[in-house]
Structures are given as C-alpha cells and as structure tokens.
Short mmCIF file of C-alpha atoms in Angstrom, two decimals:
data_model
loop_
_atom_site.label_atom_id
_atom_site.label_comp_id
_atom_site.label_asym_id
_atom_site.label_seq_id
_atom_site.Cartn_x
_atom_site.Cartn_y
_atom_site.Cartn_z
CA MET A 1 27.56 -3.66 -12.99
CA LEU A 2 24.50 -4.85 -14.93
CA GLN A 3 22.30 -5.50 -11.90
CA PRO A 4 21.17 -1.86 -11.48
CA LEU A 5 20.31 -1.76 -15.18
CA LEU A 6 17.57 -4.30 -14.56
CA ARG A 7 15.65 -1.51 -12.87
CA LYS A 8 15.83 0.88 -15.84
CA SER A 9 13.11 1.68 -18.32
CA LYS A 10 11.52 -0.82 -20.68
CA THR A 11 13.42 0.76 -23.57
CA MET A 12 16.71 0.14 -21.78
CA LYS A 13 15.70 -3.48 -21.26
CA CYS A 14 15.12 -3.83 -24.97
CA LEU A 15 18.53 -2.36 -25.72
CA LEU A 16 20.17 -4.66 -23.21
CA THR A 17 18.68 -7.70 -24.90
CA GLN A 18 20.78 -6.96 -27.94
CA LEU A 19 24.02 -7.54 -26.06
CA SER A 20 25.77 -10.80 -26.90
CA LEU A 21 27.32 -12.96 -24.25
CA SER A 22 30.73 -12.23 -25.71
CA SER A 23 30.47 -8.62 -24.53
CA LEU A 24 29.92 -9.66 -20.90
CA PRO A 25 32.42 -10.89 -18.32
CA LYS A 26 32.82 -14.66 -18.54
CA SER A 27 31.05 -15.83 -15.38
CA PRO A 28 27.81 -17.69 -14.56
CA TYR A 29 26.57 -14.62 -12.67
CA TYR A 30 26.61 -12.39 -15.76
CA ASN A 31 25.34 -15.17 -18.00
CA ASN A 32 22.33 -15.59 -15.71
CA ILE A 33 21.64 -11.84 -15.66
CA HIS A 34 21.81 -11.80 -19.47
CA ASN A 35 19.28 -14.62 -19.74
CA GLN A 36 16.96 -12.98 -17.21
CA ILE A 37 17.03 -9.70 -19.15
CA LEU A 38 16.22 -11.55 -22.36
CA ASN A 39 13.30 -13.40 -20.85
CA ARG A 40 11.96 -10.95 -18.31
CA HIS A 41 8.78 -9.54 -19.87
CA PHE A 42 9.92 -9.55 -23.50
CA TYR A 43 11.38 -12.53 -25.36
CA PRO A 44 11.21 -16.29 -25.43
CA PRO A 45 14.37 -17.75 -23.89
CA LEU A 46 17.77 -17.34 -25.48
CA VAL A 47 16.73 -15.24 -28.49
CA PHE A 48 19.68 -13.37 -30.02
CA PHE A 49 19.58 -10.83 -32.83
CA SER A 50 22.40 -10.99 -35.38
CA SER A 51 23.19 -8.29 -37.89
CA ASN A 52 21.42 -10.20 -40.66
CA SER A 53 18.43 -11.26 -38.57
CA ARG A 54 15.10 -11.05 -40.36
CA ILE A 55 13.47 -9.91 -37.10
CA ASN A 56 13.26 -6.14 -36.78
CA ARG A 57 14.64 -5.33 -33.34
CA ARG A 58 12.92 -1.99 -32.98
CA GLU A 59 9.56 -3.43 -34.01
CA TYR A 60 10.01 -6.38 -31.63
CA CYS A 61 10.80 -4.10 -28.70
CA SER A 62 7.92 -1.75 -29.54
CA ASN A 63 5.41 -4.58 -29.78
CA SER A 64 6.66 -6.06 -26.52
CA ILE A 65 6.37 -2.76 -24.69
CA THR A 66 2.82 -2.37 -25.99
CA LYS A 67 2.00 -5.84 -24.73
CA VAL A 68 3.43 -5.14 -21.29
CA ALA A 69 1.56 -1.81 -21.08
CA ALA A 70 -1.65 -3.63 -21.88
CA MET A 71 -0.91 -6.17 -19.17
CA ALA A 72 -0.25 -3.40 -16.67
CA SER A 73 -3.62 -1.82 -17.37
CA ALA A 74 -5.46 -5.02 -16.46
CA LYS A 75 -7.63 -5.24 -13.37
CA ILE A 76 -5.57 -5.53 -10.21
CA VAL A 77 -8.11 -7.68 -8.39
CA ARG A 78 -8.96 -10.75 -10.45
CA GLU A 79 -11.82 -13.14 -10.00
CA ALA A 80 -10.46 -16.46 -8.78
CA GLU A 81 -12.19 -18.34 -11.63
CA SER A 82 -10.35 -16.37 -14.34
CA VAL A 83 -6.85 -17.13 -13.00
CA SER A 84 -4.81 -20.12 -14.19
CA TYR A 85 -3.93 -22.96 -11.81
CA LEU A 86 -0.99 -25.36 -12.01
CA ASN A 87 -0.81 -29.07 -11.32
CA GLN A 88 2.21 -30.53 -9.55
CA ARG A 89 4.05 -31.50 -12.73
CA GLU A 90 3.64 -28.06 -14.27
CA ALA A 91 4.80 -26.31 -11.10
CA ALA A 92 7.94 -28.46 -10.99
CA GLU A 93 8.63 -27.91 -14.70
CA ILE A 94 8.37 -24.13 -14.33
CA ASP A 95 10.88 -24.21 -11.48
CA GLU A 96 13.26 -26.24 -13.66
CA ILE A 97 12.99 -23.69 -16.48
CA LEU A 98 13.46 -20.73 -14.15
CA MET A 99 16.59 -22.28 -12.62
CA GLY A 100 17.80 -23.67 -15.93
CA PRO A 101 17.75 -21.71 -19.19
CA LEU A 102 16.32 -18.58 -17.54
CA GLY A 103 19.27 -18.30 -15.20
CA PHE A 104 17.57 -17.80 -11.84
CA SER A 105 19.31 -19.18 -8.77
CA ILE A 106 17.39 -20.76 -5.90
CA ASP A 107 18.36 -17.96 -3.53
CA GLN A 108 17.02 -15.32 -5.96
CA LEU A 109 13.66 -17.07 -6.22
CA MET A 110 13.54 -17.65 -2.47
CA GLU A 111 14.22 -13.97 -1.79
CA LEU A 112 11.46 -12.87 -4.16
CA ALA A 113 9.04 -15.44 -2.75
CA GLY A 114 9.72 -14.52 0.87
CA LEU A 115 9.34 -10.81 0.11
CA SER A 116 6.02 -11.57 -1.63
CA VAL A 117 4.76 -13.39 1.46
CA ALA A 118 5.82 -10.57 3.79
CA THR A 119 4.22 -7.85 1.65
CA SER A 120 0.99 -9.86 1.37
CA ILE A 121 0.83 -10.11 5.15
CA ALA A 122 1.54 -6.40 5.55
CA GLU A 123 -1.21 -5.63 3.04
CA VAL A 124 -3.89 -7.10 5.33
CA TYR A 125 -2.55 -7.57 8.86
CA LYS A 126 -1.00 -4.38 10.22
CA PRO A 127 1.67 -4.68 12.93
CA ALA A 128 -0.30 -2.45 15.30
CA GLU A 129 -2.76 -5.31 15.88
CA HIS A 130 -0.87 -8.35 14.55
CA LYS A 131 2.63 -7.73 15.79
CA HIS A 132 3.76 -11.15 17.02
CA VAL A 133 4.48 -13.63 14.24
CA LEU A 134 5.53 -17.27 14.41
CA ALA A 135 7.05 -18.68 11.21
CA ILE A 136 7.03 -22.49 11.22
CA CYS A 137 9.57 -23.53 8.60
CA GLY A 138 10.07 -26.94 7.04
CA PRO A 139 13.34 -28.39 5.72
CA GLY A 140 12.82 -27.55 2.04
CA ASN A 141 12.44 -24.51 -0.19
CA ASN A 142 9.08 -23.67 1.36
CA GLY A 143 10.81 -23.35 4.71
CA GLY A 144 13.42 -21.10 3.12
CA ASP A 145 10.63 -18.85 1.86
CA GLY A 146 9.35 -18.64 5.44
CA LEU A 147 12.79 -17.68 6.77
CA VAL A 148 13.11 -14.90 4.20
CA ALA A 149 9.57 -13.69 4.95
CA ALA A 150 10.39 -13.50 8.66
CA ARG A 151 13.41 -11.31 7.95
CA HIS A 152 11.34 -8.89 5.89
CA LEU A 153 8.54 -8.86 8.47
CA HIS A 154 11.09 -7.83 11.09
CA HIS A 155 12.05 -4.84 8.95
CA PHE A 156 8.35 -4.06 8.41
CA GLY A 157 7.86 -3.58 12.15
CA TYR A 158 6.64 -7.03 13.23
CA LYS A 159 8.15 -9.19 15.97
CA PRO A 160 8.77 -12.59 14.35
CA SER A 161 9.89 -15.83 16.01
CA ILE A 162 11.05 -18.93 14.14
CA CYS A 163 10.33 -22.60 14.67
CA TYR A 164 12.77 -24.48 12.41
CA PRO A 165 13.06 -28.00 13.83
CA LYS A 166 14.72 -29.79 10.88
CA ARG A 167 17.39 -27.42 9.61
CA THR A 168 18.80 -27.97 6.14
CA ALA A 169 22.62 -28.24 6.24
CA LYS A 170 23.29 -26.13 3.15
CA ALA A 171 25.11 -22.82 2.89
CA LEU A 172 22.00 -21.02 1.62
CA TYR A 173 19.90 -22.02 4.63
CA ASN A 174 22.73 -21.50 7.09
CA GLY A 175 23.08 -17.99 5.72
CA LEU A 176 19.38 -17.29 6.23
CA VAL A 177 19.62 -18.47 9.82
CA THR A 178 22.67 -16.26 10.41
CA GLN A 179 20.79 -13.26 8.99
CA LEU A 180 17.88 -13.85 11.35
CA GLU A 181 20.11 -14.38 14.35
CA SER A 182 21.93 -11.13 13.59
CA LEU A 183 18.56 -9.38 14.00
CA SER A 184 18.04 -11.09 17.38
CA ILE A 185 15.00 -12.94 16.04
CA PRO A 186 14.40 -15.85 18.44
CA PHE A 187 14.44 -19.48 17.29
CA LEU A 188 12.05 -21.69 19.24
CA SER A 189 12.15 -25.46 19.45
CA VAL A 190 8.91 -27.43 19.23
CA GLU A 191 9.17 -27.97 22.99
CA ASP A 192 9.46 -24.22 23.56
CA LEU A 193 6.16 -23.51 21.83
CA PRO A 194 3.11 -22.93 24.03
CA GLU A 195 0.50 -25.66 23.77
CA ASP A 196 -2.01 -22.99 22.76
CA LEU A 197 -0.40 -20.82 20.06
CA SER A 198 -3.11 -18.19 20.47
CA THR A 199 -1.63 -17.08 23.79
CA SER A 200 1.58 -15.77 22.24
CA PHE A 201 1.12 -15.08 18.53
CA ASP A 202 -1.09 -13.00 16.25
CA ILE A 203 0.04 -14.54 12.95
CA ILE A 204 1.28 -18.05 12.17
CA VAL A 205 3.19 -18.42 8.90
CA ASP A 206 2.78 -21.97 7.63
CA ALA A 207 5.96 -22.55 5.60
CA ILE A 208 6.32 -26.24 6.34
CA PHE A 209 5.66 -28.13 3.09
CA GLY A 210 5.51 -26.98 -0.54
CA PHE A 211 4.01 -28.45 -3.69
CA SER A 212 6.66 -31.18 -3.98
CA PHE A 213 5.73 -32.83 -0.66
CA HIS A 214 4.32 -36.39 -0.79
CA GLY A 215 2.92 -38.74 1.83
CA SER A 216 1.96 -38.14 5.43
CA PRO A 217 3.75 -35.60 7.65
CA ARG A 218 6.34 -37.10 10.00
CA PRO A 219 7.34 -35.93 13.48
CA PRO A 220 7.64 -33.22 14.55
CA PHE A 221 5.68 -31.68 11.68
CA ASP A 222 2.63 -33.85 12.27
CA ASP A 223 2.21 -32.34 15.74
CA LEU A 224 2.85 -28.82 14.43
CA ILE A 225 0.16 -29.26 11.78
CA ARG A 226 -2.25 -30.56 14.46
CA MET A 227 -1.59 -27.38 16.46
CA LEU A 228 -2.48 -25.30 13.42
CA VAL A 229 -5.59 -27.37 12.75
CA ALA A 230 -6.69 -26.77 16.35
CA LEU A 231 -6.72 -23.04 15.71
CA GLY A 232 -9.56 -23.56 13.24
CA ASN A 233 -11.78 -25.32 15.79
CA PRO A 234 -14.60 -23.50 17.63
CA ASN A 235 -13.23 -21.32 20.42
CA PRO A 236 -15.22 -21.75 23.66
CA LYS A 237 -13.37 -18.87 25.35
CA ASN A 238 -14.29 -16.52 22.47
CA GLN A 239 -10.69 -15.28 22.49
CA LYS A 240 -8.90 -13.71 19.56
CA LEU A 241 -7.19 -16.42 17.50
CA PRO A 242 -4.04 -15.95 15.46
CA VAL A 243 -4.47 -15.90 11.70
CA ILE A 244 -2.78 -18.60 9.65
CA VAL A 245 -0.91 -17.60 6.49
CA SER A 246 0.06 -20.55 4.29
CA VAL A 247 2.93 -20.21 1.83
CA ASP A 248 1.97 -21.58 -1.62
CA ILE A 249 0.31 -24.74 -0.25
CA PRO A 250 -1.46 -25.27 3.09
CA SER A 251 0.82 -27.88 4.68
CA GLY A 252 -0.67 -31.35 4.58
CA TRP A 253 -2.97 -30.59 1.66
CA HIS A 254 -2.75 -32.52 -1.60
CA VAL A 255 -1.23 -30.18 -4.17
CA GLU A 256 -4.07 -30.80 -6.62
CA GLU A 257 -7.00 -32.17 -4.60
CA GLY A 258 -6.70 -29.96 -1.54
CA ASP A 259 -7.71 -30.99 1.97
CA LEU A 260 -8.65 -34.62 1.28
CA SER A 261 -9.69 -35.46 4.84
CA GLY A 262 -11.55 -32.23 5.44
CA GLU A 263 -9.71 -31.97 8.75
CA GLY A 264 -6.58 -30.14 7.61
CA ILE A 265 -5.28 -26.63 8.09
CA LYS A 266 -7.78 -23.89 7.29
CA PRO A 267 -5.62 -20.84 6.60
CA ASN A 268 -7.01 -17.32 6.70
CA MET A 269 -4.58 -16.27 3.97
CA LEU A 270 -2.95 -18.18 1.13
CA VAL A 271 0.00 -16.67 -0.72
CA SER A 272 0.39 -18.58 -3.98
CA LEU A 273 3.80 -18.31 -5.63
CA THR A 274 4.49 -18.07 -9.39
CA ALA A 275 0.91 -19.20 -10.08
CA PRO A 276 -1.80 -20.78 -7.89
CA LYS A 277 -1.72 -24.54 -7.58
CA LEU A 278 -4.90 -26.54 -8.21
CA CYS A 279 -5.54 -27.04 -4.50
CA ALA A 280 -6.02 -23.26 -4.18
CA LYS A 281 -9.44 -23.71 -5.78
CA LYS A 282 -10.48 -25.36 -2.50
CA PHE A 283 -9.16 -22.46 -0.40
CA SER A 284 -12.05 -20.80 1.45
CA GLY A 285 -10.15 -18.28 3.56
CA SER A 286 -10.55 -14.52 3.40
CA HIS A 287 -7.41 -13.49 1.54
CA HIS A 288 -5.75 -15.09 -1.49
CA PHE A 289 -2.66 -13.33 -2.87
CA LEU A 290 -0.26 -14.14 -5.68
CA GLY A 291 3.45 -13.47 -5.27
CA GLY A 292 6.68 -14.22 -7.08
CA ARG A 293 6.91 -11.49 -9.64
CA PHE A 294 9.32 -13.21 -12.00
CA VAL A 295 7.23 -15.04 -14.60
CA PRO A 296 8.30 -13.99 -18.15
CA PRO A 297 5.92 -14.17 -21.15
CA PHE A 298 7.69 -17.28 -22.43
CA ILE A 299 6.52 -19.29 -19.42
CA ALA A 300 3.10 -17.64 -19.44
CA ASP A 301 2.68 -18.60 -23.11
CA LYS A 302 4.08 -22.11 -22.75
CA PHE A 303 1.79 -22.99 -19.85
CA LYS A 304 -1.10 -20.80 -21.03
CA LEU A 305 -1.08 -18.85 -17.77
CA ASP A 306 -3.64 -16.14 -17.20
CA LEU A 307 -2.26 -14.16 -14.26
CA PRO A 308 -3.20 -10.77 -12.84
CA ALA A 309 -0.96 -7.74 -13.35
CA TYR A 310 0.95 -6.55 -10.30
CA PRO A 311 0.07 -3.00 -9.26
CA GLY A 312 2.93 -0.50 -9.48
CA THR A 313 5.98 -1.76 -7.62
CA SER A 314 4.06 -4.22 -5.46
CA MET A 315 5.36 -7.76 -4.96
CA CYS A 316 1.87 -9.18 -4.40
CA VAL A 317 -1.55 -8.96 -6.00
CA ARG A 318 -4.91 -10.06 -4.62
CA ILE A 319 -6.82 -12.88 -6.33
CA GLY A 320 -10.56 -12.66 -5.97
CA LYS A 321 -12.51 -9.99 -4.16
CA PRO A 322 -11.76 -8.91 -0.60
CA PRO A 323 -14.16 -10.46 1.92
CA ARG A 324 -17.36 -8.61 2.69
CA VAL A 325 -16.99 -7.06 6.10
CA ASP A 326 -19.59 -6.43 8.77
CA ILE A 327 -19.27 -2.66 8.98
CA SER A 328 -20.58 -2.63 12.54
CA ALA A 329 -17.64 -4.83 13.56
CA LEU A 330 -14.96 -2.50 12.17
CA ARG A 331 -12.96 -1.11 15.07
CA GLU A 332 -9.62 0.60 15.50
CA ASN A 333 -8.16 0.55 18.99
CA TYR A 334 -6.13 3.74 18.98
CA ILE A 335 -2.77 3.54 20.72
CA SER A 336 -1.32 7.02 21.25
CA PRO A 337 0.56 9.06 23.84
CA GLU A 338 -1.76 10.89 26.21
CA PHE A 339 -2.54 14.50 25.35
CA SER A 340 -2.84 16.34 28.64
CA GLU A 341 -3.45 19.97 29.49
CA ASP A 342 0.09 20.51 30.73
CA GLN A 343 1.42 19.29 27.34
CA ALA A 344 -0.84 21.58 25.30
CA GLU A 345 0.20 25.06 24.25
CA ALA A 346 -1.73 27.95 25.80
CA ASP A 347 -2.16 29.42 22.33
CA PRO A 348 -4.20 27.17 19.99
CA PHE A 349 -2.41 28.60 16.94
CA ALA A 350 0.90 27.41 18.42
CA GLN A 351 -0.66 24.03 19.21
CA PHE A 352 -1.93 23.70 15.63
CA GLN A 353 1.52 24.57 14.29
CA LYS A 354 3.06 21.86 16.48
CA TRP A 355 0.60 19.19 15.34
CA PHE A 356 0.80 20.29 11.71
CA ASP A 357 4.59 19.96 11.87
CA ASP A 358 4.14 16.44 13.31
CA ALA A 359 1.81 15.56 10.42
CA MET A 360 4.36 16.84 7.90
CA ALA A 361 7.14 14.83 9.54
CA SER A 362 5.03 11.65 9.67
CA GLY A 363 4.79 11.51 5.88
CA VAL A 364 0.98 11.59 5.83
CA LYS A 365 -0.35 12.34 2.34
CA GLU A 366 -1.50 15.94 1.97
CA PRO A 367 -1.39 17.00 5.65
CA ASN A 368 -2.99 20.29 4.54
CA ALA A 369 -6.16 18.53 3.33
CA MET A 370 -9.19 19.64 5.33
CA ALA A 371 -12.94 19.10 5.22
CA LEU A 372 -14.78 22.40 4.77
CA SER A 373 -18.41 22.45 5.94
CA THR A 374 -20.80 25.26 5.01
CA THR A 375 -24.54 25.96 5.11
CA GLY A 376 -26.71 28.36 3.14
CA LYS A 377 -29.88 30.13 4.18
CA ASP A 378 -31.79 26.84 3.77
CA GLY A 379 -29.77 25.39 6.66
CA LYS A 380 -28.68 22.33 4.67
CA PRO A 381 -25.02 21.50 5.44
CA SER A 382 -22.50 20.63 2.74
CA SER A 383 -18.94 19.32 3.12
CA ARG A 384 -16.01 18.83 0.78
CA MET A 385 -12.24 18.46 0.94
CA VAL A 386 -10.11 21.52 0.20
CA LEU A 387 -6.43 22.33 0.71
CA LEU A 388 -5.12 24.73 3.33
CA LYS A 389 -2.78 27.22 1.67
CA GLY A 390 -1.76 29.32 4.65
CA PHE A 391 -2.48 30.02 8.31
CA ASP A 392 -1.39 32.57 10.86
CA LYS A 393 -2.95 34.63 13.68
CA ASP A 394 -5.45 36.04 11.20
CA GLY A 395 -6.85 32.65 10.27
CA PHE A 396 -6.85 29.70 7.82
CA VAL A 397 -6.76 30.38 4.06
CA TRP A 398 -7.87 28.33 1.04
CA TYR A 399 -8.63 29.22 -2.59
CA THR A 400 -11.58 28.35 -4.80
CA ASN A 401 -14.09 29.56 -7.37
CA TYR A 402 -16.28 32.40 -6.07
CA GLU A 403 -19.22 31.04 -8.10
CA SER A 404 -19.08 27.51 -6.61
CA GLN A 405 -21.64 25.97 -4.27
CA LYS A 406 -19.47 26.63 -1.22
CA ALA A 407 -19.10 30.27 -2.26
CA HIS A 408 -22.87 30.74 -2.66
CA GLN A 409 -23.43 29.21 0.79
CA LEU A 410 -20.75 31.41 2.36
CA SER A 411 -22.36 34.49 0.81
CA GLU A 412 -25.62 33.53 2.55
CA ASN A 413 -24.05 32.35 5.81
CA PRO A 414 -20.40 33.41 6.33
CA GLN A 415 -19.79 30.81 9.05
CA ALA A 416 -17.88 27.57 8.39
CA ALA A 417 -16.10 24.65 10.01
CA LEU A 418 -12.79 23.00 9.11
CA LEU A 419 -11.70 19.48 10.02
CA PHE A 420 -8.16 18.10 9.70
CA TYR A 421 -7.68 14.34 10.11
CA TRP A 422 -4.21 12.76 10.33
CA ASP A 423 -4.87 9.05 10.62
CA THR A 424 -1.27 7.91 11.10
CA LEU A 425 -1.11 10.04 14.25
CA ASN A 426 -4.67 9.29 15.44
CA ARG A 427 -5.37 13.03 15.49
CA GLN A 428 -8.13 15.41 14.45
CA VAL A 429 -8.37 19.18 14.68
CA ARG A 430 -11.67 21.07 14.39
CA VAL A 431 -11.72 24.82 13.68
CA GLU A 432 -14.87 26.98 13.48
CA GLY A 433 -15.45 30.64 12.80
CA PRO A 434 -16.55 33.39 10.41
CA VAL A 435 -15.24 33.52 6.84
CA GLN A 436 -14.40 36.42 4.56
CA LYS A 437 -12.65 36.78 1.22
CA VAL A 438 -8.95 37.57 1.18
CA SER A 439 -7.78 40.69 -0.65
CA ASP A 440 -7.45 40.72 -4.44
CA GLU A 441 -3.72 41.32 -4.01
CA GLU A 442 -3.34 38.22 -1.86
CA SER A 443 -5.38 36.09 -4.26
CA GLU A 444 -3.38 37.35 -7.23
CA GLN A 445 -0.08 36.71 -5.50
CA TYR A 446 -1.06 33.09 -4.80
CA PHE A 447 -2.54 32.61 -8.30
CA TYR A 448 0.79 33.44 -9.94
CA SER A 449 2.66 31.13 -7.57
CA ARG A 450 0.75 28.18 -9.05
CA PRO A 451 1.95 26.13 -12.06
CA ARG A 452 0.64 27.42 -15.38
CA GLY A 453 -1.42 24.27 -15.78
CA SER A 454 -3.25 25.03 -12.52
CA GLN A 455 -3.77 28.64 -13.62
CA ILE A 456 -5.40 27.42 -16.83
CA GLY A 457 -7.44 24.91 -14.82
CA ALA A 458 -8.87 27.71 -12.68
CA ILE A 459 -10.14 29.43 -15.84
CA VAL A 460 -11.49 26.24 -17.44
CA SER A 461 -13.40 25.04 -14.36
CA LYS A 462 -16.74 26.78 -13.80
CA GLN A 463 -16.90 24.93 -10.52
CA SER A 464 -20.14 23.09 -9.57
CA THR A 465 -21.83 23.81 -12.93
CA VAL A 466 -23.17 20.98 -15.12
CA ILE A 467 -20.98 20.13 -18.14
CA PRO A 468 -21.60 17.70 -21.05
CA GLY A 469 -18.53 15.53 -20.39
CA ARG A 470 -14.80 15.41 -19.69
CA GLN A 471 -13.98 16.10 -23.32
CA PHE A 472 -15.58 19.52 -22.83
CA LEU A 473 -12.91 20.32 -20.22
CA ARG A 474 -10.11 18.92 -22.38
CA GLN A 475 -11.15 21.02 -25.36
CA GLN A 476 -11.21 24.24 -23.34
CA GLN A 477 -7.88 23.36 -21.74
CA GLU A 478 -6.26 22.75 -25.12
CA GLU A 479 -7.62 26.03 -26.49
CA LEU A 480 -6.22 28.02 -23.55
CA GLU A 481 -2.87 26.21 -23.69
CA ALA A 482 -2.61 27.17 -27.35
CA LYS A 483 -3.64 30.76 -26.59
CA PHE A 484 -0.94 31.18 -23.94
CA SER A 485 1.69 28.96 -25.58
CA ASP A 486 3.92 32.02 -26.10
CA GLY A 487 4.46 32.24 -22.33
CA SER A 488 2.42 35.40 -21.91
CA LEU A 489 0.80 36.23 -18.57
CA ILE A 490 -2.37 34.26 -17.82
CA PRO A 491 -4.91 36.66 -16.29
CA LYS A 492 -6.43 35.61 -12.95
CA PRO A 493 -10.18 35.20 -13.41
CA LYS A 494 -12.28 37.61 -11.35
CA TYR A 495 -14.35 34.71 -10.07
CA TRP A 496 -11.36 32.98 -8.45
CA GLY A 497 -9.74 33.83 -5.12
CA GLY A 498 -9.23 33.00 -1.48
CA TYR A 499 -11.19 32.79 1.76
CA ARG A 500 -9.96 33.18 5.30
CA LEU A 501 -11.64 31.58 8.32
CA LYS A 502 -10.96 33.44 11.57
CA PRO A 503 -11.13 30.84 14.37
CA GLU A 504 -13.56 31.22 17.24
CA LEU A 505 -13.17 27.59 18.32
CA PHE A 506 -10.38 25.00 18.20
CA GLU A 507 -10.67 21.38 19.27
CA PHE A 508 -7.69 19.00 19.35
CA TRP A 509 -8.57 15.29 19.42
CA GLN A 510 -6.11 12.49 20.18
CA GLY A 511 -7.40 8.92 19.78
CA GLN A 512 -6.94 6.63 22.80
CA THR A 513 -7.68 3.04 23.77
CA SER A 514 -11.21 1.95 24.69
CA ARG A 515 -12.61 5.11 23.05
CA LEU A 516 -11.46 7.27 25.98
CA HIS A 517 -10.07 9.89 23.64
CA ASP A 518 -8.39 13.14 24.64
CA ARG A 519 -10.35 16.23 23.55
CA LEU A 520 -9.10 19.71 24.37
CA ARG A 521 -11.23 22.67 23.29
CA TYR A 522 -10.14 26.30 23.07
CA LEU A 523 -12.69 29.16 23.24
CA PRO A 524 -11.90 32.89 23.30
CA GLU A 525 -12.94 35.02 26.26
CA GLU A 526 -12.38 38.55 27.49
CA ILE A 527 -10.33 38.92 30.68
CA GLY A 528 -9.48 42.44 31.78
CA GLY A 529 -10.32 43.77 28.33
CA LYS A 530 -7.90 41.34 26.73
CA ARG A 531 -8.86 38.47 24.48
CA VAL A 532 -7.42 35.15 25.70
CA TRP A 533 -8.08 31.48 24.98
CA LYS A 534 -9.73 29.27 27.58
CA MET A 535 -8.93 25.55 27.44
CA ASP A 536 -11.45 22.86 28.49
CA ARG A 537 -11.31 19.08 28.43
CA LEU A 538 -14.35 17.49 26.80
CA SER A 539 -15.69 14.04 27.52
CA PRO A 540 -14.93 11.65 24.67
#
C-alpha cells in the first residue's frame, strides 16, 4: 500500500514522514518502509514529530526540499578528486546502518546495486557491439549483485551467461538463480569456460569479491582471477578483447591500498556502490561510475560524504571525465536489413512516407527534424536544423521568420537541400529542389494551430539579429503575455510564415556493414510526355 507512495513528490514524502508507526500495519515490512521514508533524502534516522514538538514541520520539509533541489542541480560528472572515498570499516558500518535502523533488507540493496551495475554497463557498452556477457559471481553479496545485474542485462538486450561456482545455500540466492534460469540464461562451470575468454564474450562482469574479502583467493577463484588478469596482457593477435567491469572492488585488490602486487585485474570499468572505496583512487580504467542510489543525508552527514547528484531517474552517475577518444578511431559498424530495388517503392513520396512511419514507430526523438542547407548569391553554404511540418505530393513544408538568414539566402537563391537522419534505424534521406513561400492562408492556419506561447515566441524573436542578452527576450515575452492575457487573438506577424521545397531529387541511404551502404536515388524524367521517377543505385 505504501510502496507506490515512495515514488510520489517530495511534498508527499514530507507528509508521509509525519505518520507514526501506530498508524501503520504491525509488520517489519511496513516498519522498514516507514524508516526509509523518514531517512530517504530528508531526516536523520527515526525523527518523529509530536503535536508539541518545537520543530516546525513545514519549515523542516521546506528546507529539506531546498537542500535536495540544490543537490540535484550539482554537476553530473564529478572530478574524481572531489568525491569522498570510504575505508573498509566505514563501508561496513554504512551497511550495518542501512540494514539496521534505516530498515533496508539485503535483497533491496542487492537489487538496487545490481540495477546500478547493469545501467552503468548499458551507458557505455551498447548491446549491438558488446552483446555477450559473462558474469563471474562469488559466494557473497558481491556475487548476488552480479546475479541481479545479469538479469537486468538480459532485459536490456544483452546475452548474459553466469559462472557461479560456489553457490550460497540461502533462499535469497536460490531465488536469484531461479529467476535467471527462468529466463534461460546459461550457467557455466569453471570447466565449461573457454581457456581464452575473448573468444566467446564481449564483457566480463567481475562480481567475485567485495570490500569485506580478506586474504588470498582460493580455488577456483584464483584461476578465474588469473584468467581476467590475462585479458590485460599485450595481445599478439591484435584481436578485440572483452572489457572487464568490476563491481565495487576489483577482485583480489586490497580494499584500501588497491592492487598491491601490480599484477592484478585491470578493469576497464569500475562501478562503485554507495560510495567509492579507497582502492578506487588507484583505478586507471576508462569508466568509473557510482551506483546504489539509496544514501540518505543522515549517512552523508555522518561520514562527511561528498557524492555526485544522480541525473534524472538514472541509477548511475559517472565519476571523473569520460576518456579522451581518438576521433579517427570512432567507427560504427551498421547492421541493417538490405535495402534493395525490389523493396523500394516506385514513388519516392511513398517511400519517404514508409520510412517516416518507421522512424515514428521506432521512438526516435523528433523524427521530423531535418537539416536545411541554403546558399546566397555569395555561394557560401549554411545549414541548420528545422522541423518538418507537413509533406505531400507538392513538397516538404517548414515555418520560420522571413527576415532570418535562411530567408535572405532563399530570396537570393531559391534552391535548398534537406537531410533527415534517423540514427536508430541507420537511415538518411536527402531531398533537393526549389523553394517557394506557402500561401498566407496556409501560414496563418498553421500559426493558429500552435500553442499561444509559441505564437508569442514568433513575435518576440527577430531571428538571426543581434540582441543584448536573454533578459531582452524575457522582457519582451512578459510584455506580450500581459498584453494578450485576456485571451484575445494574437496577430500573426507579417514576417513569419512557411516555405515549401518541391523535390527534384530523393536519396534513401541505409547503413550497412563494412561501409557498403545501400543508396537509392530518385530523379524525375519525362517519358511519353509524362513525368516519372527514375531509380538508380549509387556506389557507397
């Protein structure tokens, strides 16, 4: 009953904190939820307000919300040096508090940790190129995090396998195994693993040992760690190696001193949980993320933790800057169905409609966004993104300011090019042709279909002109909003309207492997006094 309320607004959370335990059902489950509400983002643990309390509830809630809002506005990417690190004792003490007075259960924390690991992986390593995952799970909580991460990765589109050689005989872990087996995720013994992990896997999740591990690894984990260490050695075959993602602690490292021998695992990604441990300062891989979005201010204050704010609804946040990338090495190997002549529509307008519908269905953001390229009499090209607002046999329509740079160029040279790019489908469409203004009636009809705020924006914006600052726009906007606050008709400015490009060329591009892309071009020609479209295949 109360669980959905945890997802309500901050104000609701403040109201919920005023409930006493006597108003809740008498069970540990509800007691734990009550404690979590009290401590999650707002109060020190187990604070109750009585009717004669000297603490003003409304003021407390208001101040807390302000504090959280300030935290949320912090930089999402934090320099590694400005983030707090925990020693082993502090990490253990935080776990005891979370599972003690704060009411978290081990399975709750494990679920949040595993989800954090999976989302961190998905943030960097996309399943199109890193599909096959091996999660090597130890017998403790760290291994449980790996099992949960594997389940989420399966639902994210990856193909995980599990190596879980020393299973923990507890109901929680048995349940995790059952969940994975129900998804037909294979469990591999150590003997089943290939000697060279790079032949079968793109990602290795190191979930063997956590921060509570002491001593030297015992069989079979010593051999598993050696296999992971071998992946960091020079590769004479120059083959693609799987990336290693360590959960909280690279297995075999000292929790505070790091890789003491210098010959341990060298993960490409480290996902710290709750807060980074001291050994993370020695991490030299490309990607360091923080997960475990459950630390209330009480713990942050008690342990003087300086942690980055999580963006939006994300379960992970990057620590430090992303690695600098060699731009020349950036490559996307497009994997798409072939686009052949017999699949293409004879009419390019019909083909565009089909692909536009696919883009709409794929969920791509603003499928009607298109690059518009124009040139003036000086021959200098200019491009910008605009939004398609209609298309039919007469052409492609967009709306803008008739005194903008693009408008001046079109008045000098009424020829333009459009480019649509739908990255999730590996598709582009080019359209070229002459441009003319749409009728005043058509422009007016569209103008009054827009929200009133957009109508006012069209008047405020003298597009492409120099202005003294953003406040200049705000002031004009406020003046117009006040002027038309009675709901009266907002007149369409004479300098605002639409353009229509009448196509004389279409090109449909479908990305393919090895850069052997499909390119089909349509050009009009006269046959028997009738205008038809001729289709040609272009070399990629």
